mmCIF file of C-alpha atoms in Angstrom:
data_model
loop_
_atom_site.group_PDB
_atom_site.id
_atom_site.type_symbol
_atom_site.label_atom_id
_atom_site.label_comp_id
_atom_site.label_asym_id
_atom_site.label_seq_id
_atom_site.Cartn_x
_atom_site.Cartn_y
_atom_site.Cartn_z
ATOM 1 C CA MET I 1 0.000 0.000 0.000
ATOM 2 C CA PRO I 2 1.427 3.437 -0.858
ATOM 3 C CA SER I 3 2.680 5.408 2.130
ATOM 4 C CA ARG I 4 0.135 8.180 1.533
ATOM 5 C CA LEU I 5 -2.748 5.685 1.790
ATOM 6 C CA ILE I 6 -1.312 4.209 4.964
ATOM 7 C CA ALA I 7 -1.057 7.661 6.507
ATOM 8 C CA ALA I 8 -4.603 8.508 5.468
ATOM 9 C CA ALA I 9 -5.905 5.287 7.001
ATOM 10 C CA ALA I 10 -4.071 6.021 10.241
ATOM 11 C CA ILE I 11 -5.579 9.502 10.410
ATOM 12 C CA LEU I 12 -9.067 8.044 9.837
ATOM 13 C CA VAL I 13 -8.629 5.571 12.698
ATOM 14 C CA LEU I 14 -7.437 8.325 15.023
ATOM 15 C CA ALA I 15 -10.420 10.466 14.064
ATOM 16 C CA ILE I 16 -12.864 7.656 14.827
ATOM 17 C CA VAL I 17 -11.253 7.021 18.222
ATOM 18 C CA ALA I 18 -11.299 10.734 19.011
ATOM 19 C CA CYS I 19 -15.004 11.019 18.171
ATOM 20 C CA SER I 20 -15.891 8.029 20.318
ATOM 21 C CA GLY I 21 -13.738 9.214 23.186
ATOM 22 C CA GLY I 22 -11.781 5.984 23.012
ATOM 23 C CA SER I 23 -14.021 4.477 25.683
ATOM 24 C CA ASP I 24 -16.124 1.365 25.834
ATOM 25 C CA PRO I 25 -19.920 1.615 25.621
ATOM 26 C CA LEU I 26 -21.724 2.130 28.928
ATOM 27 C CA PRO I 27 -22.784 -1.090 30.644
ATOM 28 C CA ALA I 28 -26.456 -1.948 30.246
ATOM 29 C CA SER I 29 -26.852 -2.592 33.957
ATOM 30 C CA ILE I 30 -25.513 -1.583 37.355
ATOM 31 C CA ALA I 31 -24.397 -4.411 39.645
ATOM 32 C CA VAL I 32 -25.878 -3.864 43.102
ATOM 33 C CA GLY I 33 -26.719 -6.137 46.067
ATOM 34 C CA ALA I 34 -28.916 -9.161 46.581
ATOM 35 C CA LYS I 35 -32.565 -8.814 45.555
ATOM 36 C CA PRO I 36 -32.913 -5.084 44.838
ATOM 37 C CA TRP I 37 -36.491 -4.136 45.568
ATOM 38 C CA ALA I 38 -36.111 -0.364 45.395
ATOM 39 C CA VAL I 39 -34.506 2.116 43.029
ATOM 40 C CA ALA I 40 -34.314 5.911 43.163
ATOM 41 C CA VAL I 41 -32.625 8.458 40.918
ATOM 42 C CA ASN I 42 -31.342 11.879 41.933
ATOM 43 C CA ASP I 43 -30.808 13.677 38.638
ATOM 44 C CA GLN I 44 -29.356 16.732 40.373
ATOM 45 C CA THR I 45 -26.442 14.754 41.813
ATOM 46 C CA GLY I 46 -26.212 12.052 39.163
ATOM 47 C CA ARG I 47 -26.653 9.288 41.703
ATOM 48 C CA VAL I 48 -28.702 6.084 41.483
ATOM 49 C CA TYR I 49 -29.746 4.295 44.679
ATOM 50 C CA ALA I 50 -30.717 0.651 45.125
ATOM 51 C CA GLY I 51 -32.275 -0.852 48.241
ATOM 52 C CA ASN I 52 -31.219 -4.499 48.410
ATOM 53 C CA GLU I 53 -33.866 -6.411 50.355
ATOM 54 C CA PHE I 54 -32.015 -9.698 50.862
ATOM 55 C CA ASP I 55 -28.760 -8.379 52.342
ATOM 56 C CA ASN I 56 -30.161 -5.176 53.921
ATOM 57 C CA THR I 57 -27.772 -2.909 52.047
ATOM 58 C CA ILE I 58 -27.990 0.269 49.996
ATOM 59 C CA THR I 59 -25.916 0.652 46.846
ATOM 60 C CA VAL I 60 -25.058 4.089 45.473
ATOM 61 C CA ALA I 61 -24.026 4.270 41.811
ATOM 62 C CA ASP I 62 -22.820 6.944 39.403
ATOM 63 C CA ALA I 63 -25.445 7.445 36.690
ATOM 64 C CA LYS I 64 -22.841 8.447 34.090
ATOM 65 C CA THR I 65 -20.504 5.477 34.493
ATOM 66 C CA ARG I 66 -23.192 3.065 35.735
ATOM 67 C CA LYS I 67 -20.826 1.774 38.383
ATOM 68 C CA ALA I 68 -21.333 1.431 42.136
ATOM 69 C CA VAL I 69 -19.422 3.962 44.228
ATOM 70 C CA ALA I 70 -20.559 2.920 47.715
ATOM 71 C CA THR I 71 -22.423 0.153 49.520
ATOM 72 C CA PHE I 72 -23.471 0.346 53.152
ATOM 73 C CA MET I 73 -25.933 -1.158 55.597
ATOM 74 C CA GLY I 74 -29.451 0.226 55.734
ATOM 75 C CA GLY I 75 -32.529 -0.943 57.593
ATOM 76 C CA VAL I 76 -33.945 -4.461 57.511
ATOM 77 C CA GLY I 77 -35.702 -5.267 54.243
ATOM 78 C CA PRO I 78 -35.415 -2.092 52.125
ATOM 79 C CA ASP I 79 -38.346 -2.167 49.726
ATOM 80 C CA ALA I 80 -39.152 1.314 48.336
ATOM 81 C CA ALA I 81 -37.340 4.602 47.748
ATOM 82 C CA ALA I 82 -38.118 8.249 47.021
ATOM 83 C CA VAL I 83 -36.000 11.364 46.418
ATOM 84 C CA ASN I 84 -36.514 14.882 47.707
ATOM 85 C CA ARG I 85 -34.958 16.884 44.874
ATOM 86 C CA THR I 86 -35.092 20.064 46.939
ATOM 87 C CA THR I 87 -32.984 18.783 49.829
ATOM 88 C CA GLY I 88 -31.127 16.053 47.937
ATOM 89 C CA ARG I 89 -32.093 13.424 50.482
ATOM 90 C CA VAL I 90 -33.227 9.901 49.622
ATOM 91 C CA TYR I 91 -35.723 7.986 51.758
ATOM 92 C CA ILE I 92 -35.763 4.181 51.759
ATOM 93 C CA SER I 93 -38.529 2.350 53.619
ATOM 94 C CA ASN I 94 -37.602 -0.863 55.430
ATOM 95 C CA LEU I 95 -40.199 -3.610 55.477
ATOM 96 C CA PHE I 96 -38.970 -5.526 58.514
ATOM 97 C CA SER I 97 -37.455 -2.871 60.788
ATOM 98 C CA GLY I 98 -40.424 -0.498 60.564
ATOM 99 C CA ASP I 99 -38.424 2.600 59.722
ATOM 100 C CA VAL I 100 -37.068 4.767 56.916
ATOM 101 C CA THR I 101 -33.353 5.141 56.170
ATOM 102 C CA VAL I 102 -32.287 8.666 55.200
ATOM 103 C CA VAL I 103 -29.404 8.954 52.729
ATOM 104 C CA GLU I 104 -27.628 12.078 51.577
ATOM 105 C CA GLY I 105 -24.896 11.853 48.969
ATOM 106 C CA ASP I 106 -23.088 8.594 49.536
ATOM 107 C CA LYS I 107 -23.883 7.959 53.197
ATOM 108 C CA VAL I 108 -26.655 7.399 55.723
ATOM 109 C CA VAL I 109 -27.465 10.569 57.653
ATOM 110 C CA GLY I 110 -30.411 9.398 59.750
ATOM 111 C CA ALA I 111 -33.516 7.295 60.164
ATOM 112 C CA GLY I 112 -37.169 7.966 60.811
ATOM 113 C CA LEU I 113 -39.633 5.761 62.671
ATOM 114 C CA ALA I 114 -42.562 4.573 60.546
ATOM 115 C CA GLY I 115 -45.033 1.763 61.348
ATOM 116 C CA ASP I 116 -45.673 -1.926 60.864
ATOM 117 C CA SER I 117 -44.218 -3.169 57.544
ATOM 118 C CA PRO I 118 -43.678 0.091 55.656
ATOM 119 C CA TRP I 119 -44.375 -0.836 52.037
ATOM 120 C CA ASP I 120 -43.947 2.445 50.174
ATOM 121 C CA VAL I 121 -42.614 5.967 50.705
ATOM 122 C CA ALA I 122 -43.348 9.324 49.057
ATOM 123 C CA VAL I 123 -42.036 12.866 49.459
ATOM 124 C CA ASP I 124 -43.848 16.190 49.469
ATOM 125 C CA GLU I 125 -41.064 18.533 48.401
ATOM 126 C CA SER I 126 -43.102 21.668 49.092
ATOM 127 C CA THR I 127 -43.461 20.856 52.808
ATOM 128 C CA ASN I 128 -40.439 18.567 53.308
ATOM 129 C CA ARG I 129 -42.659 15.838 54.688
ATOM 130 C CA ILE I 130 -42.330 12.126 54.019
ATOM 131 C CA TYR I 131 -45.319 9.772 53.811
ATOM 132 C CA VAL I 132 -44.949 6.059 54.535
ATOM 133 C CA ALA I 133 -47.572 3.378 53.799
ATOM 134 C CA ASN I 134 -47.649 0.858 56.654
ATOM 135 C CA ALA I 135 -49.086 -2.307 55.113
ATOM 136 C CA GLY I 136 -48.552 -4.733 57.970
ATOM 137 C CA GLN I 137 -51.435 -3.444 60.029
ATOM 138 C CA GLY I 138 -53.887 -4.906 57.516
ATOM 139 C CA ASP I 139 -57.387 -3.577 57.946
ATOM 140 C CA ALA I 140 -56.088 -1.067 60.490
ATOM 141 C CA GLY I 141 -53.453 0.238 58.092
ATOM 142 C CA THR I 142 -51.939 3.689 58.516
ATOM 143 C CA VAL I 143 -49.758 6.224 56.751
ATOM 144 C CA SER I 144 -46.964 7.769 58.814
ATOM 145 C CA ILE I 145 -45.866 11.381 58.347
ATOM 146 C CA ILE I 146 -42.197 12.164 58.972
ATOM 147 C CA ASP I 147 -40.657 15.633 59.215
ATOM 148 C CA GLY I 148 -37.814 15.785 56.686
ATOM 149 C CA THR I 149 -35.940 18.368 58.756
ATOM 150 C CA ASP I 150 -35.251 16.179 61.791
ATOM 151 C CA ASN I 151 -36.671 12.767 60.705
ATOM 152 C CA ARG I 152 -39.248 12.935 63.492
ATOM 153 C CA LEU I 153 -42.557 11.035 63.288
ATOM 154 C CA ILE I 154 -45.082 13.844 63.577
ATOM 155 C CA SER I 155 -48.439 12.256 62.781
ATOM 156 C CA THR I 156 -50.286 9.170 61.565
ATOM 157 C CA ILE I 157 -53.230 8.973 59.168
ATOM 158 C CA SER I 158 -55.659 6.109 59.741
ATOM 159 C CA GLY I 159 -58.728 4.712 58.001
ATOM 160 C CA PHE I 160 -57.070 2.417 55.444
ATOM 161 C CA LYS I 161 -57.480 -1.346 55.052
ATOM 162 C CA GLN I 162 -53.937 -1.993 53.826
ATOM 163 C CA PRO I 163 -51.991 0.873 52.241
ATOM 164 C CA TRP I 164 -49.544 -0.430 49.653
ATOM 165 C CA GLY I 165 -48.686 2.712 47.672
ATOM 166 C CA VAL I 166 -48.435 6.448 48.294
ATOM 167 C CA ILE I 167 -47.857 9.527 46.145
ATOM 168 C CA VAL I 168 -48.191 13.271 46.776
ATOM 169 C CA ILE I 169 -49.491 15.454 43.931
ATOM 170 C CA ASP I 170 -49.944 19.213 44.379
ATOM 171 C CA GLY I 171 -50.388 18.942 48.123
ATOM 172 C CA THR I 172 -52.813 16.012 48.024
ATOM 173 C CA LEU I 173 -51.952 12.478 49.133
ATOM 174 C CA TYR I 174 -53.188 9.479 47.154
ATOM 175 C CA VAL I 175 -53.038 6.003 48.685
ATOM 176 C CA ALA I 176 -53.371 2.613 46.983
ATOM 177 C CA ASP I 177 -55.426 0.696 49.559
ATOM 178 C CA ALA I 178 -54.834 -2.974 48.727
ATOM 179 C CA ASN I 179 -57.398 -4.721 50.914
ATOM 180 C CA ALA I 180 -60.072 -2.270 49.785
ATOM 181 C CA ASP I 181 -59.206 -2.488 46.059
ATOM 182 C CA SER I 182 -59.426 1.294 46.098
ATOM 183 C CA LEU I 183 -57.525 4.511 45.578
ATOM 184 C CA ARG I 184 -57.976 6.960 48.468
ATOM 185 C CA LYS I 185 -57.668 10.718 48.322
ATOM 186 C CA VAL I 186 -56.397 12.448 51.483
ATOM 187 C CA GLU I 187 -56.685 16.144 52.318
ATOM 188 C CA LEU I 188 -53.379 16.967 54.011
ATOM 189 C CA SER I 189 -54.605 20.108 55.779
ATOM 190 C CA ASN I 190 -56.474 17.866 58.226
ATOM 191 C CA ASN I 191 -55.175 14.371 57.250
ATOM 192 C CA THR I 192 -58.648 13.169 56.336
ATOM 193 C CA ILE I 193 -59.736 10.747 53.608
ATOM 194 C CA THR I 194 -62.071 12.763 51.402
ATOM 195 C CA ALA I 195 -62.776 10.426 48.475
ATOM 196 C CA SER I 196 -62.294 6.862 47.246
ATOM 197 C CA VAL I 197 -62.558 5.202 43.860
ATOM 198 C CA ALA I 198 -62.638 1.483 43.118
ATOM 199 C CA VAL I 199 -59.736 0.218 41.002
ATOM 200 C CA GLY I 200 -58.514 -3.355 40.442
ATOM 201 C CA ALA I 201 -57.596 -6.120 42.859
ATOM 202 C CA ARG I 202 -54.709 -5.287 45.215
ATOM 203 C CA PRO I 203 -53.567 -1.864 43.938
ATOM 204 C CA ARG I 204 -49.977 -0.952 44.622
ATOM 205 C CA GLY I 205 -47.842 1.199 42.290
ATOM 206 C CA LEU I 206 -48.681 4.841 41.525
ATOM 207 C CA SER I 207 -47.318 7.262 38.920
ATOM 208 C CA TYR I 208 -48.607 10.643 37.768
ATOM 209 C CA ASP I 209 -48.844 12.036 34.249
ATOM 210 C CA ALA I 210 -48.836 15.811 34.671
ATOM 211 C CA SER I 211 -49.655 16.430 31.009
ATOM 212 C CA SER I 212 -53.049 14.722 31.305
ATOM 213 C CA ASN I 213 -53.689 14.923 35.068
ATOM 214 C CA HIS I 214 -54.009 11.129 35.081
ATOM 215 C CA LEU I 215 -52.806 8.795 37.809
ATOM 216 C CA TYR I 216 -51.700 5.294 36.804
ATOM 217 C CA VAL I 217 -52.357 2.542 39.365
ATOM 218 C CA THR I 218 -51.025 -1.023 39.134
ATOM 219 C CA ASN I 219 -53.391 -3.781 40.294
ATOM 220 C CA VAL I 220 -51.202 -6.690 41.361
ATOM 221 C CA GLU I 221 -53.781 -9.473 41.392
ATOM 222 C CA ALA I 222 -55.906 -8.129 38.532
ATOM 223 C CA LYS I 223 -52.938 -7.998 36.127
ATOM 224 C CA SER I 224 -54.003 -4.530 35.093
ATOM 225 C CA VAL I 225 -53.402 -0.799 35.376
ATOM 226 C CA SER I 226 -56.217 1.593 36.239
ATOM 227 C CA VAL I 227 -56.079 5.114 34.828
ATOM 228 C CA VAL I 228 -57.708 7.639 37.150
ATOM 229 C CA ASP I 229 -58.584 11.152 35.993
ATOM 230 C CA LEU I 230 -57.790 13.284 39.042
ATOM 231 C CA GLY I 231 -60.110 16.071 37.926
ATOM 232 C CA THR I 232 -63.198 13.881 38.137
ATOM 233 C CA PHE I 233 -61.604 11.219 40.362
ATOM 234 C CA LYS I 234 -62.960 8.456 38.150
ATOM 235 C CA VAL I 235 -61.382 5.496 36.389
ATOM 236 C CA ILE I 236 -61.310 6.306 32.684
ATOM 237 C CA ALA I 237 -59.446 3.207 31.440
ATOM 238 C CA THR I 238 -58.303 -0.234 32.555
ATOM 239 C CA ILE I 239 -55.249 -1.656 30.798
ATOM 240 C CA SER I 240 -54.347 -5.353 30.860
ATOM 241 C CA VAL I 241 -50.650 -5.968 31.499
ATOM 242 C CA GLY I 242 -48.513 -8.876 32.731
ATOM 243 C CA LEU I 243 -48.433 -11.103 35.777
ATOM 244 C CA SER I 244 -48.104 -9.335 39.134
ATOM 245 C CA PRO I 245 -47.535 -5.729 38.016
ATOM 246 C CA GLN I 246 -45.749 -4.121 40.953
ATOM 247 C CA GLU I 247 -44.813 -0.616 39.873
ATOM 248 C CA VAL I 248 -45.452 1.878 37.095
ATOM 249 C CA ALA I 249 -43.484 4.937 35.955
ATOM 250 C CA VAL I 250 -44.657 7.650 33.561
ATOM 251 C CA ASN I 251 -42.077 9.168 31.224
ATOM 252 C CA PRO I 252 -42.239 12.954 31.804
ATOM 253 C CA LYS I 253 -41.045 13.768 28.279
ATOM 254 C CA ARG I 254 -42.923 11.361 26.016
ATOM 255 C CA PRO I 255 -46.384 9.729 25.989
ATOM 256 C CA GLU I 256 -45.319 6.488 27.627
ATOM 257 C CA ALA I 257 -45.580 4.656 30.908
ATOM 258 C CA TYR I 258 -43.703 1.510 31.900
ATOM 259 C CA VAL I 259 -44.960 -1.335 34.090
ATOM 260 C CA VAL I 260 -42.789 -4.042 35.666
ATOM 261 C CA ASN I 261 -44.531 -7.427 35.699
ATOM 262 C CA THR I 262 -42.627 -9.325 38.360
ATOM 263 C CA LEU I 263 -43.825 -12.893 37.913
ATOM 264 C CA ASP I 264 -43.416 -13.144 34.146
ATOM 265 C CA ASP I 265 -40.141 -11.160 33.872
ATOM 266 C CA THR I 266 -41.550 -8.541 31.502
ATOM 267 C CA VAL I 267 -42.101 -4.819 31.094
ATOM 268 C CA SER I 268 -45.278 -3.441 29.524
ATOM 269 C CA ILE I 269 -44.938 -0.202 27.550
ATOM 270 C CA ILE I 270 -48.136 1.850 27.651
ATOM 271 C CA ASP I 271 -49.052 4.537 25.127
ATOM 272 C CA THR I 272 -50.480 7.175 27.468
ATOM 273 C CA ALA I 273 -52.183 8.999 24.581
ATOM 274 C CA THR I 274 -54.440 6.003 23.944
ATOM 275 C CA ASN I 275 -53.996 4.085 27.221
ATOM 276 C CA THR I 276 -53.135 0.883 25.404
ATOM 277 C CA VAL I 277 -50.136 -1.457 25.623
ATOM 278 C CA LYS I 278 -47.975 -1.002 22.545
ATOM 279 C CA ALA I 279 -45.302 -3.554 23.502
ATOM 280 C CA THR I 280 -44.417 -6.114 26.153
ATOM 281 C CA VAL I 281 -40.727 -6.924 26.373
ATOM 282 C CA GLY I 282 -38.425 -9.245 28.306
ATOM 283 C CA GLY I 283 -34.763 -8.940 29.222
ATOM 284 C CA VAL I 284 -35.336 -8.406 32.954
ATOM 285 C CA THR I 285 -35.366 -10.878 35.833
ATOM 286 C CA LYS I 286 -38.020 -10.490 38.528
ATOM 287 C CA PRO I 287 -38.360 -6.725 38.008
ATOM 288 C CA TRP I 288 -39.681 -5.099 41.177
ATOM 289 C CA ASP I 289 -39.312 -1.327 40.945
ATOM 290 C CA LEU I 290 -38.492 1.285 38.306
ATOM 291 C CA LYS I 291 -37.886 5.003 37.890
ATOM 292 C CA VAL I 292 -37.482 7.347 34.908
ATOM 293 C CA SER I 293 -34.960 10.191 34.828
ATOM 294 C CA ASP I 294 -36.264 13.764 34.749
ATOM 295 C CA ASP I 295 -35.215 14.180 31.116
ATOM 296 C CA GLY I 296 -37.051 10.980 30.134
ATOM 297 C CA ALA I 297 -33.896 9.525 28.568
ATOM 298 C CA SER I 298 -33.146 6.741 31.055
ATOM 299 C CA ILE I 299 -35.335 4.034 32.580
ATOM 300 C CA TYR I 300 -33.927 2.306 35.671
ATOM 301 C CA ILE I 301 -35.388 -1.105 36.493
ATOM 302 C CA ALA I 302 -34.577 -2.944 39.724
ATOM 303 C CA SER I 303 -34.280 -6.591 38.670
ATOM 304 C CA SER I 304 -34.490 -8.449 41.956
ATOM 305 C CA GLY I 305 -33.698 -11.816 40.417
ATOM 306 C CA SER I 306 -30.367 -10.771 38.942
ATOM 307 C CA GLY I 307 -29.055 -8.338 41.557
ATOM 308 C CA GLU I 308 -28.785 -5.388 39.187
ATOM 309 C CA ILE I 309 -30.390 -2.202 37.994
ATOM 310 C CA ASN I 310 -31.067 -2.530 34.272
ATOM 311 C CA VAL I 311 -30.756 0.751 32.383
ATOM 312 C CA PHE I 312 -32.591 1.412 29.126
ATOM 313 C CA SER I 313 -33.314 4.378 26.933
ATOM 314 C CA PRO I 314 -36.944 4.375 25.732
ATOM 315 C CA GLU I 315 -35.708 3.262 22.319
ATOM 316 C CA GLN I 316 -33.622 0.443 23.761
ATOM 317 C CA LEU I 317 -36.525 -0.779 25.858
ATOM 318 C CA ALA I 318 -38.885 -0.729 22.872
ATOM 319 C CA SER I 319 -36.414 -2.812 20.853
ATOM 320 C CA ALA I 320 -35.738 -5.345 23.624
ATOM 321 C CA SER I 321 -36.651 -8.982 23.108
ATOM 322 C CA PRO I 322 -40.409 -9.467 22.886
ATOM 323 C CA ALA I 323 -41.977 -11.285 25.824
ATOM 324 C CA ARG I 324 -42.331 -15.001 25.321
#
């Protein structure tokens, strides 16, 4: 080969390496602890948090490199997580120790007392209060309210049959009440249940679509998702999904919601414009929880069967292997 061609080829190779940064592609998953049941994402700090139920640890990972940077002990049985983007704190409820672990940055900074078998946790950023669904009390179920300033238990809301999920939207608390097959609406000025609507059997996961004012509710035993219009507080659609849908997450930047179906190792992709399933994909192992980044570009799925957080873009998820 003439020397000029060799030189040109060498320059082309160097240009390609320079454009790619000379680095390997990002890993498709983050290795965490045993049986991750909870995942949270703090987009402001670029941190991803996993609550590992089997070994009672919390893994902190860098969202850019998708590598763990710290692992430490949490409470007993971490099972749900929520981020306060205003304070930067992460709250992880612990099923078996009846409390909430408070994480800031890469370390534990405190704990707050909850109730019997806290099953879910939500944050009201406007008031810096944390709401915890205590499922273990069954038909006498409660929601604990924790002050985010000092992690003090300040109040308890009663009147539920078994709260499995909680979310705060514009100063109103919504509770998935599993034993009642209902979604409850709670006025936080006086901590009183003001309305209820029947959904499917054993509701659990909750996610809000601000563009439509719709709340998506997973029904674990009904294998469905109820869509509740919060303006009328009525169910406007029921969507069939996979086996044991635990959690749902709405993409804030595109008309999609994602549902993890734990017992058939799939993810259902919902078109929120039509409230229909447009794809059901595999590639996950016992998915339990999921979150979507604020820019809608990354979907984090806690795969409890494989001990990792799977990371997908919406396009990658849509092109994953179809469910069998």
